[in-house]
């Protein structure tokens, strides 16, 4: 997840890597704003050394859960826009949203993070059942969500109620020819910097390893998916490649294409974002 006007930080690999070094020296805060407590109840837990937040509608104990994996090219922390989305979704869907604060790359890498998140999801399935749990991810968190769903399938666990992919980054290689078509009109992201960030996350893994680029993995046997993608977003190229692969694998995909929309529009404070959030709430309710 990035904010409007931040594209310059991704125009070269070095700019992105320099920003990562700065953030390692002075990490950003990750806790939700205290102001959100007016509309939701927030509790913090520790799970295997990670902070994990539970965000629920005020004075309610919902039976359903959603796990939200935040974006940020795997190297940038969860931010207030994410938290606002989470709080609104908890209220509108009447569910508890679980938000793990995962170690960022280069400290947290795919070969460690993906199975650790899968463990967390499995523990919630054991608690409430797969039919009462949805998995939601935006941008890099969307790619991670798909990889986690694939790993859970390989562990013979039942699919969650709904997998919601918001502007998912599904191939970190930056080699899709469509990127050159979309990139000039993307006001937020650029390939050189995102590719560099993806390299930190993949570490020892190949760029086409399904844990970092789930487009290259086996999609068979996954549960129903809701997918949002904006046409002015470089990761829209991934969505366009994913759809026929999902169809070939026999997956149920509810696809929402935002014409002229920018990266991550469903979680942004704009009319189109509000409408998308209503759709997401209905999908996981």
PDB file of N, CA and C in Angstrom, residues 26 28 34 57 61 70 90 96 100 102 126 131 144 157-158 204 218 230 236 250 266 269-270 282:
ATOM      1  N   UNK A  26      14.877   3.756  11.592  1.00  0.00           N
ATOM      2  CA  UNK A  26      13.813   4.452  12.313  1.00  0.00           C
ATOM      3  C   UNK A  26      12.467   3.910  11.853  1.00  0.00           C
ATOM      4  N   UNK A  28       8.597   2.856  11.336  1.00  0.00           N
ATOM      5  CA  UNK A  28       7.323   3.548  11.504  1.00  0.00           C
ATOM      6  C   UNK A  28       6.478   2.851  12.567  1.00  0.00           C
ATOM      7  N   UNK A  34      -5.712   5.676  18.472  1.00  0.00           N
ATOM      8  CA  UNK A  34      -6.669   5.577  19.583  1.00  0.00           C
ATOM      9  C   UNK A  34      -8.041   6.102  19.186  1.00  0.00           C
ATOM     10  N   UNK A  57     -16.609  -4.814  16.126  1.00  0.00           N
ATOM     11  CA  UNK A  57     -17.625  -3.775  16.363  1.00  0.00           C
ATOM     12  C   UNK A  57     -17.794  -3.548  17.864  1.00  0.00           C
ATOM     13  N   UNK A  61     -19.447  -9.509  20.109  1.00  0.00           N
ATOM     14  CA  UNK A  61     -18.522 -10.632  20.008  1.00  0.00           C
ATOM     15  C   UNK A  61     -18.945 -11.476  18.803  1.00  0.00           C
ATOM     16  N   UNK A  70      -1.752  -6.753   5.397  1.00  0.00           N
ATOM     17  CA  UNK A  70      -1.566  -5.424   4.810  1.00  0.00           C
ATOM     18  C   UNK A  70      -0.497  -5.419   3.722  1.00  0.00           C
ATOM     19  N   UNK A  90     -14.863  -3.956   9.821  1.00  0.00           N
ATOM     20  CA  UNK A  90     -15.335  -4.697  10.995  1.00  0.00           C
ATOM     21  C   UNK A  90     -16.771  -4.322  11.326  1.00  0.00           C
ATOM     22  N   UNK A  96     -15.027  -9.767  13.406  1.00  0.00           N
ATOM     23  CA  UNK A  96     -13.754  -9.417  14.023  1.00  0.00           C
ATOM     24  C   UNK A  96     -12.655  -9.540  12.979  1.00  0.00           C
ATOM     25  N   UNK A 100      -2.337  -9.273  11.740  1.00  0.00           N
ATOM     26  CA  UNK A 100      -0.985  -9.577  12.208  1.00  0.00           C
ATOM     27  C   UNK A 100       0.010  -8.526  11.722  1.00  0.00           C
ATOM     28  N   UNK A 102       3.418  -8.330  10.668  1.00  0.00           N
ATOM     29  CA  UNK A 102       4.462  -9.257  10.244  1.00  0.00           C
ATOM     30  C   UNK A 102       5.808  -8.555  10.125  1.00  0.00           C
ATOM     31  N   UNK A 126      -9.174 -23.589  13.347  1.00  0.00           N
ATOM     32  CA  UNK A 126      -9.425 -24.543  14.425  1.00  0.00           C
ATOM     33  C   UNK A 126     -10.382 -23.967  15.469  1.00  0.00           C
ATOM     34  N   UNK A 131     -15.476 -22.067   7.478  1.00  0.00           N
ATOM     35  CA  UNK A 131     -16.644 -21.386   6.936  1.00  0.00           C
ATOM     36  C   UNK A 131     -16.960 -20.071   7.609  1.00  0.00           C
ATOM     37  N   UNK A 144       0.484 -12.354  -0.737  1.00  0.00           N
ATOM     38  CA  UNK A 144       0.718 -13.224   0.404  1.00  0.00           C
ATOM     39  C   UNK A 144      -0.528 -14.039   0.734  1.00  0.00           C
ATOM     40  N   UNK A 157      -6.088 -28.482   4.587  1.00  0.00           N
ATOM     41  CA  UNK A 157      -7.093 -27.750   5.348  1.00  0.00           C
ATOM     42  C   UNK A 157      -8.194 -27.268   4.404  1.00  0.00           C
ATOM     43  N   UNK A 158      -9.428 -27.143   4.890  1.00  0.00           N
ATOM     44  CA  UNK A 158     -10.515 -26.681   4.026  1.00  0.00           C
ATOM     45  C   UNK A 158     -10.325 -25.214   3.657  1.00  0.00           C
ATOM     46  N   UNK A 204      16.252 -15.952  -0.726  1.00  0.00           N
ATOM     47  CA  UNK A 204      16.883 -17.090  -1.404  1.00  0.00           C
ATOM     48  C   UNK A 204      15.983 -17.762  -2.430  1.00  0.00           C
ATOM     49  N   UNK A 218       0.142 -23.668  -8.355  1.00  0.00           N
ATOM     50  CA  UNK A 218      -1.047 -24.456  -8.669  1.00  0.00           C
ATOM     51  C   UNK A 218      -2.256 -23.826  -7.978  1.00  0.00           C
ATOM     52  N   UNK A 230      -7.690  -1.998 -10.307  1.00  0.00           N
ATOM     53  CA  UNK A 230      -7.866  -0.745 -11.027  1.00  0.00           C
ATOM     54  C   UNK A 230      -7.011  -0.722 -12.281  1.00  0.00           C
ATOM     55  N   UNK A 236      -2.389  -4.378 -12.067  1.00  0.00           N
ATOM     56  CA  UNK A 236      -3.532  -4.802 -12.880  1.00  0.00           C
ATOM     57  C   UNK A 236      -3.084  -5.845 -13.896  1.00  0.00           C
ATOM     58  N   UNK A 250     -10.764 -23.928 -12.441  1.00  0.00           N
ATOM     59  CA  UNK A 250     -12.121 -24.153 -11.966  1.00  0.00           C
ATOM     60  C   UNK A 250     -12.503 -23.345 -10.747  1.00  0.00           C
ATOM     61  N   UNK A 266      -9.866   0.253  -3.496  1.00  0.00           N
ATOM     62  CA  UNK A 266     -10.941  -0.167  -2.577  1.00  0.00           C
ATOM     63  C   UNK A 266     -10.725   0.203  -1.116  1.00  0.00           C
ATOM     64  N   UNK A 269      -9.998   6.475   0.878  1.00  0.00           N
ATOM     65  CA  UNK A 269     -11.168   7.285   1.244  1.00  0.00           C
ATOM     66  C   UNK A 269     -11.698   8.064   0.041  1.00  0.00           C
ATOM     67  N   UNK A 270     -12.441   7.385  -0.805  1.00  0.00           N
ATOM     68  CA  UNK A 270     -13.014   7.966  -2.010  1.00  0.00           C
ATOM     69  C   UNK A 270     -14.306   7.201  -2.309  1.00  0.00           C
ATOM     70  N   UNK A 282     -20.093  -7.431   2.162  1.00  0.00           N
ATOM     71  CA  UNK A 282     -21.136  -8.383   1.783  1.00  0.00           C
ATOM     72  C   UNK A 282     -20.540  -9.756   1.472  1.00  0.00           C
TER      73      UNK A 282
END
